[in-house]
Steps between C-alpha positions, in 0.01 A plus 500: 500500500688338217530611096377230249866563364652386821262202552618427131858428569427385797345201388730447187687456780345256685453275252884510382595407831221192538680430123800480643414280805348249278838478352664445818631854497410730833516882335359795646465774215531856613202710570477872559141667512437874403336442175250714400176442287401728210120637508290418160427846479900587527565322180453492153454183416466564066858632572633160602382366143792617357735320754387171443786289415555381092632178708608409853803229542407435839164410485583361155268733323532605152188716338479511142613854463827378586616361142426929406846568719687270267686372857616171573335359818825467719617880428142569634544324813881597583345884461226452745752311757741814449165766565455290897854511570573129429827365440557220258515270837160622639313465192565192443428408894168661476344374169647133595289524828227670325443193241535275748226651701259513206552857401361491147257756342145393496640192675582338151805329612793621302792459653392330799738177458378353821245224620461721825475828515419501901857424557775818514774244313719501250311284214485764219895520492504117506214418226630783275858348463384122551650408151244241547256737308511609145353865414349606189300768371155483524252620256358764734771795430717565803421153637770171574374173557720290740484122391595163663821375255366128644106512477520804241197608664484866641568605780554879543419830326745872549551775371832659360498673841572153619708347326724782476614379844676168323651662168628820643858432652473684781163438604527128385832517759288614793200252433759218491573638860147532611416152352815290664434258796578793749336787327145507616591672803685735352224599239265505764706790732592678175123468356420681835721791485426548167105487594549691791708782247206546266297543817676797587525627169305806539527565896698827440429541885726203618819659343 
């Protein structure tokens, strides 16, 4: 027998690694089973109302009860990185990889600066400092529109969790890394032990 949870990961898995191949990159991510799944009648699901997120930088969510914590979006996001454990290096591994493999609430597209998001590579890094592109604010709060400086005709669409990644010095410094001619391999083996570090979050039983 196998837990839901574990099949879960599992094929998160999976699919990172067929990512990656298409990319030309041959990954295996870690894997250890002993998951365990939680019975309907074991949980109160009204409780979990009150953990729903006010906004989500990784899956570029941001609910409308976030402008009541008076917050800017990138404190938000370097808060959740610092409750998984993630150092200023793995967060910015894992949400490159994530955009680039279409992880966008609802599937709306924010932040996904790629034209393929079956490929593990390293095109949100490289579209997100392609000076190529000029950003403005769009009249959607919380929304950037990415447009052609040639054709002026759009092109992209991010968040402030994005772009974050190309004004902030530091994170700007390790995007330039991740974006270079020789950092798509790197991105992908950090995107995978950052992955596979989430993964683990909670598996108190593997210490």
């Amino acid at each position: 027998a196998v837990s839901l949870a574990d099949l879960i990961v599992l094929g998160g898995n999976a699919a990172i690694e067929e990512a990656a191949a298409r990319a030309g990159h041959d990954i295996d991510v870690p894997f250890e089973p002993g998951r365990v799944d939680a019975e309907a009648e074991w949980t109160d699901a009204e409780s979990f109302e009150a953990l729903k997120p006010a906004a989500d930088g990784f899956r570029n969510y941001i609910g409308e009860e976030f402008e009541e914590l008076d917050r800017e979006a990138e404190e938000h996001l370097v808060d959740q990185a610092d409750l998984l454990g993630l150092t200023p290096d793995e967060m910015t591994a894992l949400i490159g990889g994530l955009r680039t493999l279409g992880v966008s609430h609802q599937d709306h597209g924010l932040g996904v600066l790629t034209d393929d998001t079956e490929s593990l590579d390293n095109d949100f890094f490289v579209n997100l400092l392609d000076m190529s592109y000029e950003w403005e604010e769009a009249d959607e709060e919380h929304i950037y529109e990415g447009y052609d400086r040639e054709t002026d005709s759009l092109k992209w669409e991010a968040t402030r969790f994005d772009l974050i990644f190309g004004s902030n010095s530091r994170l700007r410094a390790l995007s330039e890394v991740y974006a270079s001619a020789g950092g798509e391999e790197e991105l992908v083996e950090d995107f995978v032990a950052a992955w596979h570090k989430v993964m683990t979050a909670d598996r108190f039983d593997l210490d």
